[in-house]
Short mmCIF file of C-alpha atoms in Angstrom, two decimals:
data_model
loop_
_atom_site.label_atom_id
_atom_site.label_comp_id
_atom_site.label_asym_id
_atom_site.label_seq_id
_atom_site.Cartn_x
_atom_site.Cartn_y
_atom_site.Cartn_z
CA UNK A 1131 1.30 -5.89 19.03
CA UNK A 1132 -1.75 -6.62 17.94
CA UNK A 1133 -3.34 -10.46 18.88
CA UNK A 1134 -5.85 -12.42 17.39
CA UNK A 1135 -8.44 -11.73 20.12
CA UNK A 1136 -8.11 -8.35 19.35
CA UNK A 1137 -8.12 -9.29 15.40
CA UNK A 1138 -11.48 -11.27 15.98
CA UNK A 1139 -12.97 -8.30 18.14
CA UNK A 1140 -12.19 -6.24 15.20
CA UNK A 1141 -13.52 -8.48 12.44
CA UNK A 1142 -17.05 -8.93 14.44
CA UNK A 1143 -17.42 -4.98 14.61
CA UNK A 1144 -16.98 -4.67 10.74
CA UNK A 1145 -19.51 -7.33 10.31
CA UNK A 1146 -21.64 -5.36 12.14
CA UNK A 1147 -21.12 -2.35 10.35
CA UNK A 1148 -18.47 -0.68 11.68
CA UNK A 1149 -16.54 1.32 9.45
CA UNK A 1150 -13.91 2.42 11.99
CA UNK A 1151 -13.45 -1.15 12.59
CA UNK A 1152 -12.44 -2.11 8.94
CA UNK A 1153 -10.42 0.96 8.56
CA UNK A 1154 -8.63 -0.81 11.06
CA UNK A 1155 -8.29 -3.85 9.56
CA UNK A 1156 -6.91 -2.21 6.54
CA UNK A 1157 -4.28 -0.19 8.00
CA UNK A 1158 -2.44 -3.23 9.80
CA UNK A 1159 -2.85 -4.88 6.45
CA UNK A 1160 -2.52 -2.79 3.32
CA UNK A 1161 1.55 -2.72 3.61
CA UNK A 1162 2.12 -5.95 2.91
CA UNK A 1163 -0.83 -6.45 0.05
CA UNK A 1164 0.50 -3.16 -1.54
CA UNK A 1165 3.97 -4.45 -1.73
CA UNK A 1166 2.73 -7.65 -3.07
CA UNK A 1167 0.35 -5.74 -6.18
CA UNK A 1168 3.78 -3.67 -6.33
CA UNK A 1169 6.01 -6.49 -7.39
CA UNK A 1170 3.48 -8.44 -9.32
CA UNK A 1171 2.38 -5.91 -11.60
CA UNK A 1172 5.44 -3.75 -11.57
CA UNK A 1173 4.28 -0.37 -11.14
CA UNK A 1174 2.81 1.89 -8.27
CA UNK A 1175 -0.83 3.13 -9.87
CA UNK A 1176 -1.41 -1.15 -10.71
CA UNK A 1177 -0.42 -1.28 -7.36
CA UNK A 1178 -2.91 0.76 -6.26
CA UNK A 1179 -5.69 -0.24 -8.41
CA UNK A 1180 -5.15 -4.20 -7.34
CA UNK A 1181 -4.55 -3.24 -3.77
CA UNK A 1182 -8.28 -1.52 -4.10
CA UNK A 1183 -9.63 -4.27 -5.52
CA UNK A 1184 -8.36 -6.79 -3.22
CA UNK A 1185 -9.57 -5.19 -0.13
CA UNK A 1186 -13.15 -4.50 -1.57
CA UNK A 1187 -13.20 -8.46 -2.95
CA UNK A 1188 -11.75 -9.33 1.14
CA UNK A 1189 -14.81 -7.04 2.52
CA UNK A 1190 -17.28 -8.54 0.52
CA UNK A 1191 -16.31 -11.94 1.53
CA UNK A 1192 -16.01 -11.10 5.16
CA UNK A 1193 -18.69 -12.65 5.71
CA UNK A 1194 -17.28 -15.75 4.72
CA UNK A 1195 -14.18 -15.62 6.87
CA UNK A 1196 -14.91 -18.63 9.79
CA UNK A 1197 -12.00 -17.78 12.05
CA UNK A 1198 -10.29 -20.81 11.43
CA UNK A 1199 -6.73 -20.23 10.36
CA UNK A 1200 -4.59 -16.88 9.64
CA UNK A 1201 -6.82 -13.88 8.87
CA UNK A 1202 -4.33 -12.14 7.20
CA UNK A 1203 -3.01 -15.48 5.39
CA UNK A 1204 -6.58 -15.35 4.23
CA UNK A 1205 -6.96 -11.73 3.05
CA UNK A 1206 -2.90 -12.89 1.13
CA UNK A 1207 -5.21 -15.63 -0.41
CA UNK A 1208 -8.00 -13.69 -1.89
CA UNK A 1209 -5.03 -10.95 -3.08
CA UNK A 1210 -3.24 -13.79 -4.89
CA UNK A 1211 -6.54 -15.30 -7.14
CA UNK A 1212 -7.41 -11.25 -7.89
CA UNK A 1213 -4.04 -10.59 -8.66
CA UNK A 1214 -3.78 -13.31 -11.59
CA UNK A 1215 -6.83 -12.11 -12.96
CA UNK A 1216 -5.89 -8.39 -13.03
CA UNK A 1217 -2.29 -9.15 -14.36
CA UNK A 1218 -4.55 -11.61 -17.21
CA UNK A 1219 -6.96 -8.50 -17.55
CA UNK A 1220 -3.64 -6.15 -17.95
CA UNK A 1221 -2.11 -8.32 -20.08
CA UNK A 1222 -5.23 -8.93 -22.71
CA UNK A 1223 -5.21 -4.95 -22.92
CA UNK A 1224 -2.81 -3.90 -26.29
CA UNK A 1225 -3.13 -0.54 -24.38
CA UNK A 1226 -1.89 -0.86 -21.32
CA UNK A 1227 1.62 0.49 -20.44
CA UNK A 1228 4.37 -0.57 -18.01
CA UNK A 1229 5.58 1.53 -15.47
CA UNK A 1230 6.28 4.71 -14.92
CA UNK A 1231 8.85 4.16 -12.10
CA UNK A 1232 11.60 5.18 -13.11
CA UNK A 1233 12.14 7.29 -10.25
CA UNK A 1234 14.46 7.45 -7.15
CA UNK A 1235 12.46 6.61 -3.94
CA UNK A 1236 12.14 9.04 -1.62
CA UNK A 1237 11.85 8.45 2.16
CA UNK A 1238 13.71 8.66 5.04
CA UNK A 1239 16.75 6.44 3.30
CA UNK A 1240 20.11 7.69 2.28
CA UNK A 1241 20.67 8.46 -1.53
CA UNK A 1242 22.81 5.37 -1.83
CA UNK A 1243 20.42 3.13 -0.42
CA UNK A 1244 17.27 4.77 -2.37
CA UNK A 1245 19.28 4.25 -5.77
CA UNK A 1246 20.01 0.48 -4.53
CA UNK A 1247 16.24 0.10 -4.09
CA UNK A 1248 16.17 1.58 -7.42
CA UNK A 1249 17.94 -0.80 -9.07
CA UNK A 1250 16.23 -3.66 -7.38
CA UNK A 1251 12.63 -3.02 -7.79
CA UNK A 1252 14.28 -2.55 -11.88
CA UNK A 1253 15.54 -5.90 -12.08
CA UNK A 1254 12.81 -7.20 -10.41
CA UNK A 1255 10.58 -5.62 -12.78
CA UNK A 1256 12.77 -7.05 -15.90
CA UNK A 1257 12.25 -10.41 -14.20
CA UNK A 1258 8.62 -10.61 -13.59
CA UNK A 1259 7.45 -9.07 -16.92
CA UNK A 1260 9.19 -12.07 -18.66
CA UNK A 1261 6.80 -14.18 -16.69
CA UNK A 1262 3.15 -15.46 -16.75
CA UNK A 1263 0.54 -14.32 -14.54
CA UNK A 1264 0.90 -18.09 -12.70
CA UNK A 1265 4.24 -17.67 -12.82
CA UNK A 1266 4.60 -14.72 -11.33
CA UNK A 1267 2.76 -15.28 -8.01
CA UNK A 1268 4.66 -18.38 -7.59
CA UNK A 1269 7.42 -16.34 -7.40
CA UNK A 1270 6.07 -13.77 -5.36
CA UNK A 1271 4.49 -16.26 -2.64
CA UNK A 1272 8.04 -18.15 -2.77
CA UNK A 1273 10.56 -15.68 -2.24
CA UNK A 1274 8.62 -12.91 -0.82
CA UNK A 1275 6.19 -14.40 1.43
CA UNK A 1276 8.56 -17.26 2.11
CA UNK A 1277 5.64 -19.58 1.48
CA UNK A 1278 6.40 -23.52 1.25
CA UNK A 1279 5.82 -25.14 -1.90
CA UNK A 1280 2.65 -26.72 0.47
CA UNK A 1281 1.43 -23.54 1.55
CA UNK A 1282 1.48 -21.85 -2.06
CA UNK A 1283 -0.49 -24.80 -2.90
CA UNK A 1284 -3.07 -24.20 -0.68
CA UNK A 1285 -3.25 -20.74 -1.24
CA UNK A 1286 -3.53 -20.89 -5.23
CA UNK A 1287 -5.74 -24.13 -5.29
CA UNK A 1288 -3.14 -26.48 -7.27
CA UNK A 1289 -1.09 -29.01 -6.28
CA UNK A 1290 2.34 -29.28 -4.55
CA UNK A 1291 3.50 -30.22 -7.91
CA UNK A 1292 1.97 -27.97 -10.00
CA UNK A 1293 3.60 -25.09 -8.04
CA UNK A 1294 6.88 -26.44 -8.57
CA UNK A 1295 6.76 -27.11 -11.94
CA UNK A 1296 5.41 -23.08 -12.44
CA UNK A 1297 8.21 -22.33 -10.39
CA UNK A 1298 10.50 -24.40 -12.70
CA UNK A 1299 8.87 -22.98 -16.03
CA UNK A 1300 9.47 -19.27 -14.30
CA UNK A 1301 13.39 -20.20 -14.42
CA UNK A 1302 13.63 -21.44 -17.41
CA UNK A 1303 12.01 -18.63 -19.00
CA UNK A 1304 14.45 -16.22 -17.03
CA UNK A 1305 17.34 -18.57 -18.01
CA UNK A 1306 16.57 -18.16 -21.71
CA UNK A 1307 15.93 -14.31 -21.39
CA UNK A 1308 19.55 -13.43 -19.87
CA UNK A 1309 21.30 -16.40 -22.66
CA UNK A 1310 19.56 -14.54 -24.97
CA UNK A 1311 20.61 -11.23 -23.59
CA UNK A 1312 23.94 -12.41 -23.58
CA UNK A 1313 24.08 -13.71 -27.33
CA UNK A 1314 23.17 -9.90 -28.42
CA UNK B 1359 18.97 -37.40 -12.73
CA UNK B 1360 17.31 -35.32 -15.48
CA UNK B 1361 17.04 -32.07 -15.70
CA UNK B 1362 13.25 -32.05 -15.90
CA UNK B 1363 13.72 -33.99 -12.52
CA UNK B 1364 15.75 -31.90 -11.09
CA UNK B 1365 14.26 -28.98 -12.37
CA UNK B 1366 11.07 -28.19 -9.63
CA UNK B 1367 12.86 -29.72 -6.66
CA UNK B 1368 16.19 -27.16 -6.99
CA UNK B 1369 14.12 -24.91 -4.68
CA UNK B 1370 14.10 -27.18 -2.04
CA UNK B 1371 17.20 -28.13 -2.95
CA UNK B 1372 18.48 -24.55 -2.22
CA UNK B 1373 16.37 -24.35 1.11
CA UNK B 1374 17.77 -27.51 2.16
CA UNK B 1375 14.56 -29.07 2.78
CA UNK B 1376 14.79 -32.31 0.71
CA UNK B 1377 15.31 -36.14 1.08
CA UNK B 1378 19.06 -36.93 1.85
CA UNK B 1379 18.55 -39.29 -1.39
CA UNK B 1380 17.81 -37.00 -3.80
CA UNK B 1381 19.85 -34.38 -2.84
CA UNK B 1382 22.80 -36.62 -3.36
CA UNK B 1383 20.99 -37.29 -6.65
CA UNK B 1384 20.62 -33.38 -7.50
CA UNK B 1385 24.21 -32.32 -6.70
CA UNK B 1386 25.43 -35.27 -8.66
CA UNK B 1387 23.79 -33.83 -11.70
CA UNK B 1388 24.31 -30.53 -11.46
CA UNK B 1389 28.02 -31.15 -11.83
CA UNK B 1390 27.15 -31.57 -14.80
CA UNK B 1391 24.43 -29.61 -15.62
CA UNK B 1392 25.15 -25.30 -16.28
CA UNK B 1393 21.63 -25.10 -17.07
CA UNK B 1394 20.62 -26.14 -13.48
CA UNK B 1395 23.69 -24.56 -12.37
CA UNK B 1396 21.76 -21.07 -13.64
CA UNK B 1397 18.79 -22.19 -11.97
CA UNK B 1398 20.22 -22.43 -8.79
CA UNK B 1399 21.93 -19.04 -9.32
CA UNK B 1400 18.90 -17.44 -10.16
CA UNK B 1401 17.27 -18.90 -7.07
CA UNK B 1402 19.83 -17.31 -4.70
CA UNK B 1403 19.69 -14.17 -6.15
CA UNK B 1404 15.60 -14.00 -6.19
CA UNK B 1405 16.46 -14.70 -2.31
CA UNK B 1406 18.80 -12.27 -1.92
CA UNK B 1407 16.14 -9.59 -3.96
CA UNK B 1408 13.45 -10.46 -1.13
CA UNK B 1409 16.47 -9.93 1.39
CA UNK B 1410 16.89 -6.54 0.35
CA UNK B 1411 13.05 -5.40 -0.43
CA UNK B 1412 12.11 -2.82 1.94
CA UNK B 1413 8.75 -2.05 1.88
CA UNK B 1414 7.23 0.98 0.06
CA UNK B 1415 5.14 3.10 2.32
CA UNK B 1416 1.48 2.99 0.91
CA UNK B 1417 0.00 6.35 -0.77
CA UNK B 1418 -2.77 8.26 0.80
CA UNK B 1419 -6.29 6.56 -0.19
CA UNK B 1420 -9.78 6.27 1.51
CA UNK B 1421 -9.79 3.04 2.90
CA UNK B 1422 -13.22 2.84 4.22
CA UNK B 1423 -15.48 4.74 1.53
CA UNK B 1424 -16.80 1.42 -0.19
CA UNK B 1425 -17.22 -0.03 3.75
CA UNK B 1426 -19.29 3.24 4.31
CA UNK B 1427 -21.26 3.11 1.28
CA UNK B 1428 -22.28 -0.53 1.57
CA UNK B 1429 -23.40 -0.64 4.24
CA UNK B 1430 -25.69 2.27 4.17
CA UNK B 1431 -27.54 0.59 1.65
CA UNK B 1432 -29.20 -0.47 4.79
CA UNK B 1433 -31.40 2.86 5.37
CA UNK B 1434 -34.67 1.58 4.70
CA UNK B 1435 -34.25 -1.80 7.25
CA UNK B 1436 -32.68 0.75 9.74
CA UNK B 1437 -35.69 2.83 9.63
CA UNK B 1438 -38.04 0.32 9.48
CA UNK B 1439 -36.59 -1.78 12.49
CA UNK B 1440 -37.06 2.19 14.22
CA UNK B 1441 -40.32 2.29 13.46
CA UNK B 1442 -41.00 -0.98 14.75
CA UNK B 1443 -38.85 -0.47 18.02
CA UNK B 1444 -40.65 3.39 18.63
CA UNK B 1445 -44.35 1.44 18.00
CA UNK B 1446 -43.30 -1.18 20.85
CA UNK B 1447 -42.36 1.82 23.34
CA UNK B 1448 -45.15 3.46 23.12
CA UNK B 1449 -47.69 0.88 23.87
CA UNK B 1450 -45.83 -0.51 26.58
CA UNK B 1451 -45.50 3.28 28.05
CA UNK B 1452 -48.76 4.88 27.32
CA UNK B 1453 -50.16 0.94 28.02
CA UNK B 1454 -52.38 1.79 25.15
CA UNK B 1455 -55.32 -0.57 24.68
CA UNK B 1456 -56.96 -1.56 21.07
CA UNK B 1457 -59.69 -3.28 20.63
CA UNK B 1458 -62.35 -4.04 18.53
CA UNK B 1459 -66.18 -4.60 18.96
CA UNK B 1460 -69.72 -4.38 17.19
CA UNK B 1461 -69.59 -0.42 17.35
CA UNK B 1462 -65.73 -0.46 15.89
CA UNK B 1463 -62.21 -0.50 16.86
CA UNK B 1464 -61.67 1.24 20.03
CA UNK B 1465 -58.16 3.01 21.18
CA UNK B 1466 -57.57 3.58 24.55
CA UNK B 1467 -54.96 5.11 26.65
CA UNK B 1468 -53.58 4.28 30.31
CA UNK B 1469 -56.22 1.17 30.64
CA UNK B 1470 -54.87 -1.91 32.67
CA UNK B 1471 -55.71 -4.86 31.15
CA UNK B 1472 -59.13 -6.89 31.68
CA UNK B 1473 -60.26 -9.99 31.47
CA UNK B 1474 -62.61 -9.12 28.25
CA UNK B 1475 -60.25 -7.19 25.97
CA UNK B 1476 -56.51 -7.84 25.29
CA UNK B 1477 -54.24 -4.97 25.48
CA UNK B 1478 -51.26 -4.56 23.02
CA UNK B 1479 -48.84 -5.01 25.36
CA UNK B 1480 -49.68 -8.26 26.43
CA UNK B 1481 -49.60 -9.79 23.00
CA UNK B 1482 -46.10 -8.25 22.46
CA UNK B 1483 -43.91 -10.74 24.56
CA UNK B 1484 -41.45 -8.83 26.99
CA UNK B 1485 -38.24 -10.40 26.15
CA UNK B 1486 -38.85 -10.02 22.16
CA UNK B 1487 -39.31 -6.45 22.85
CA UNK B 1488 -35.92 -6.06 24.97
CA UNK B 1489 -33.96 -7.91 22.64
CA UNK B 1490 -35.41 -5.04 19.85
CA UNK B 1491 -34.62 -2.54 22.19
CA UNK B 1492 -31.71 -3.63 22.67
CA UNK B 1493 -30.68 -4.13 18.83
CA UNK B 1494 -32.23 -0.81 18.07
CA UNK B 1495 -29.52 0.99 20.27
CA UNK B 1496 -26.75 -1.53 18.93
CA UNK B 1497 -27.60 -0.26 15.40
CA UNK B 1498 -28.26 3.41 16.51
CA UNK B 1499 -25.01 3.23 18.16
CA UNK B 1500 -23.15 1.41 15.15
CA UNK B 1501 -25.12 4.35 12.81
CA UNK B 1502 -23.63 6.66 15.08
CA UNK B 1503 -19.77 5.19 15.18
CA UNK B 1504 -19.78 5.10 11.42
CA UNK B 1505 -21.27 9.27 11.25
CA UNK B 1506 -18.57 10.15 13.25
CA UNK B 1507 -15.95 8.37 11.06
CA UNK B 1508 -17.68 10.00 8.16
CA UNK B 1509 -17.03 13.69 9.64
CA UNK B 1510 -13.19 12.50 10.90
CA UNK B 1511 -12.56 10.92 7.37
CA UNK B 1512 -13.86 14.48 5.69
CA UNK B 1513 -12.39 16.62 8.20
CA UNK B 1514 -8.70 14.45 7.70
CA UNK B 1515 -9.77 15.22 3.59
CA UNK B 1516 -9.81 18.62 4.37
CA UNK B 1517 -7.11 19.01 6.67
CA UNK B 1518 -4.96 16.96 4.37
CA UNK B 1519 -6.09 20.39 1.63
CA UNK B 1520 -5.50 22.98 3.63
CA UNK B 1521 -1.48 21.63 4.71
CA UNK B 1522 -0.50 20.79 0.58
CA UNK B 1523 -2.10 24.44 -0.17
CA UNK B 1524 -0.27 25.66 2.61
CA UNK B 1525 3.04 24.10 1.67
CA UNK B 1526 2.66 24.84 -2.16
CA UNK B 1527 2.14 28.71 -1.19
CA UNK B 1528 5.22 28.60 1.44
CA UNK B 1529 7.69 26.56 -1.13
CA UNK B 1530 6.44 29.19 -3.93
CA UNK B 1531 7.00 32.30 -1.33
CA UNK B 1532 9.97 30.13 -0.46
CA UNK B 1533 11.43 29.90 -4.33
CA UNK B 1534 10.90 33.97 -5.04
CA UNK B 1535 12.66 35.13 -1.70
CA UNK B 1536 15.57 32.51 -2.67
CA UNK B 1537 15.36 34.07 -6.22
CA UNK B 1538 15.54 37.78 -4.99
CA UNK B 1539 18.52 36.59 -2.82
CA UNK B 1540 20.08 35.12 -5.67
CA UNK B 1541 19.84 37.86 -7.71
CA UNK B 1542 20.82 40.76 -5.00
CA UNK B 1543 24.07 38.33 -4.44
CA UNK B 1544 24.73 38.68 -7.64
CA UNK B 1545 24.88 42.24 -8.11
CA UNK B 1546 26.99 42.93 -5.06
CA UNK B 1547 29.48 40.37 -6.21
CA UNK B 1548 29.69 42.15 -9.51
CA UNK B 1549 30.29 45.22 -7.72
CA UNK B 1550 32.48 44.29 -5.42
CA UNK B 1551 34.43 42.68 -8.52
CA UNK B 1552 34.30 46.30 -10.69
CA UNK B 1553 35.64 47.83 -7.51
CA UNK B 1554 38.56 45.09 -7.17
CA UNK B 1555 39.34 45.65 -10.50
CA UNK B 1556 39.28 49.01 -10.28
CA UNK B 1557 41.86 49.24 -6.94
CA UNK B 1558 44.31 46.60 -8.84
CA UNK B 1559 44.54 49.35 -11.23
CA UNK B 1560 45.09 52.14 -9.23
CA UNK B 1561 47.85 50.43 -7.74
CA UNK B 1562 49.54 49.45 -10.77
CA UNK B 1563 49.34 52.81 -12.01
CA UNK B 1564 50.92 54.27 -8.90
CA UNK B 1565 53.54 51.40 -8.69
CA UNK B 1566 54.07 52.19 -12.38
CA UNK B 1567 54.55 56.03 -12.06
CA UNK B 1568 57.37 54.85 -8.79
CA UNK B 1569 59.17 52.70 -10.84
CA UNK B 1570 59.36 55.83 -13.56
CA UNK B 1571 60.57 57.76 -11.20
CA UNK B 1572 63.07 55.57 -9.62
CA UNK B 1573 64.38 54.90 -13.33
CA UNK B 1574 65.06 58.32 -14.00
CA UNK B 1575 66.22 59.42 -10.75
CA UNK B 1576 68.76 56.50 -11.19
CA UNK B 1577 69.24 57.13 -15.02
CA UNK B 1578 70.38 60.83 -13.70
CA UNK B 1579 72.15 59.82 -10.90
CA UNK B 1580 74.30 57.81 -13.89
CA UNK B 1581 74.99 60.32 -16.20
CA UNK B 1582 76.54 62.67 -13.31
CA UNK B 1583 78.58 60.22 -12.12
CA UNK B 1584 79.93 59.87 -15.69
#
């Protein structure tokens, strides 16, 4: 497991130049920041593109990283900000389609459990694309990095209460999507 | 309670991290409430979604090429800070001695120092010139690290090539033997079908021609016991 000495050690060499050393870095990392650009913007190549970004946005701030704190809660920080502006970008662009995956994972998992993945990643899909870009990483740091409304705050630069009430606006929104879906 | 109250603080409501006060006040209103009933439902069921994620393995990409590429816009200070570094060895080896005068500047090899001219290597200080030794072989070292993960990163590129090419060619070699099998299966069943068909009616015809027989041997039979 790895520790934060070893984190630290790690950190210093890429500072210094090491490329080994932030390949590093980005292996222990990119799971969890490509999950995250998966569920925010819905699709894998998004995924990809705003996993990209993040990491080149968390290398050029490096720098700027004082070892106080969580690094990876840190690099989770700087993927949240980019993440609003690329779904904002996304959204401003007439062109740009929604996924592509409609497809059964593949993996090491049984049929049944790839087709109940399936159907998850669809409704959460059908969820988040009702939903702002604010909105949606609320929702994301809530339920999937079982943030508190305190640390979301933190992380996003808004107030206790402004998270809640985004979080509030995100269920009302979904609440008025299904009644709708309900009066068809 | 109103619902724009109760609204934000459901969450914590759910997670049962709230003042005993107010969550009296919540569950009093959403008695009557079906909207915040929803809201609550939907809050479960986003924690039940995060439950059941499991994580997508990430797709092959190069994780270090912008690392690589940005800092290599160093070149020019790495060669400089060589050149400097190479200049301070060799005055302090060859001790080489510059100095200047009415008939010119005067270099000089192998000279120890003297009282009347100043050698190079005295105005260089000796700890300055470790410490850019010893950053020199940091950075020739760190130049060295990062060529090396250039070649494994290329090589694992190439590698990476050579197995899909391999595994296309083996699943096409792979489809055309399963096709010729297919097709070789086939024919025998057919044949062994025709020649099935063809031994069902050879025995019908012989069980026909003994039932013929046994008709008229019993038809005659009959008539001569008549």
């Amino acid at each position: 497991m790895f520790g934060f000495d070893q984190e630290q050690h790690l950190i210093r060499k890429a500072l210094n130049g090491s490329a080994s050393a932030w390949r590093s870095i980005v292996q222990r990392h990119e799971r969890r920041v490509y999950n995250l650009a998966y569920r925010l913007t819905g699709n894998r190549q998004d995924a990809m593109d705003l996993m990209q970004e993040a990491f080149l946005a968390v290398f050029r701030n490096l720098p700027n990283f004082r070892f106080e704190g969580s690094f990876e809660g840190w690099i989770i920080r700087i993927v949240s900000h980019r993440g609003v502006d690329f779904l904002r970008r996304r959204r401003s662009n007439p062109l740009h389609q929604a996924d592509d995956a409609d497809e059964l994972l593949a993996g090491d998992s049984s049929a049944g459990e790839a087709a109940e993945q399936w159907q998850l990643h669809r409704q959460l899909r059908e969820t988040m694309q009702k939903l702002s870009a604010d909105q949606r990483i609320v929702i994301e740091l809530k339920f999937f990095q079982q943030m508190t409304f305190d640390e979301i705050a933190t992380h996003l630069n808004v107030s206790e209460n402004t998270a809640k009430a985004r979080l509030y606006t995100a269920l009302t929104k979904m609440r008025g999507a299904e009644e709708l879906q309900h009066a068809l | 309670m109103r619902c724009e109250e109760c609204g934000p603080l459901l969450a914590d409501f759910v997670d049962h991290n709230i003042d005993p006060t107010k969550a009296e006040a919540i569950e009093q209103h959403i008695e009557q409430c079906a909207a915040c009933q929803k809201d609550i439902k939907q809050i479960q069921r986003l924690n039940d979604m995060a439950m059941q994620w499991r994580d997508e393995t990430v797709p092959h990409w190069s994780r270090a090429d912008f690392a690589i590429q940005a800092r290599s816009g160093m070149h020019w200070m790495n060669w400089l800070s060589l050149a400097t570094s190479l200049c301070a060895v060799l005055l302090v080896v060859f001790k080489m001695d510059i100095h200047h005068d009415t008939q010119g500047t005067h270099i000089q090899f192998g000279q120890p120092a003297n009282s009347v001219t100043e050698t190079a290597s005295t105005l260089m200080d000796r700890t300055e010139l470790d410490a850019r030794l010893d950053q020199f072989a940091h950075m020739q070292q760190i130049k060295l690290e990062n060529r090396l993960d250039e070649f494994e990163l290329n090589r694992e590129e190439h590698d990476r090539k050579l197995l899909t090419a391999a595994l296309t060619y083996s699943r096409s070699q792979h489809r055309e033997d399963m096709s010729q099998f297919a097709n070789y299966w086939e024919s025998a069943r057919l044949q062994d079908r025709t020649e099935n068909h063809k031994a069902i009616r050879r025995l019908y015809s012989s069980q026909q021609s003994e039932l013929q027989t046994l008709k008229t041997n019993l038809l005659h039979h009959h008539s001569e016991a008549l």
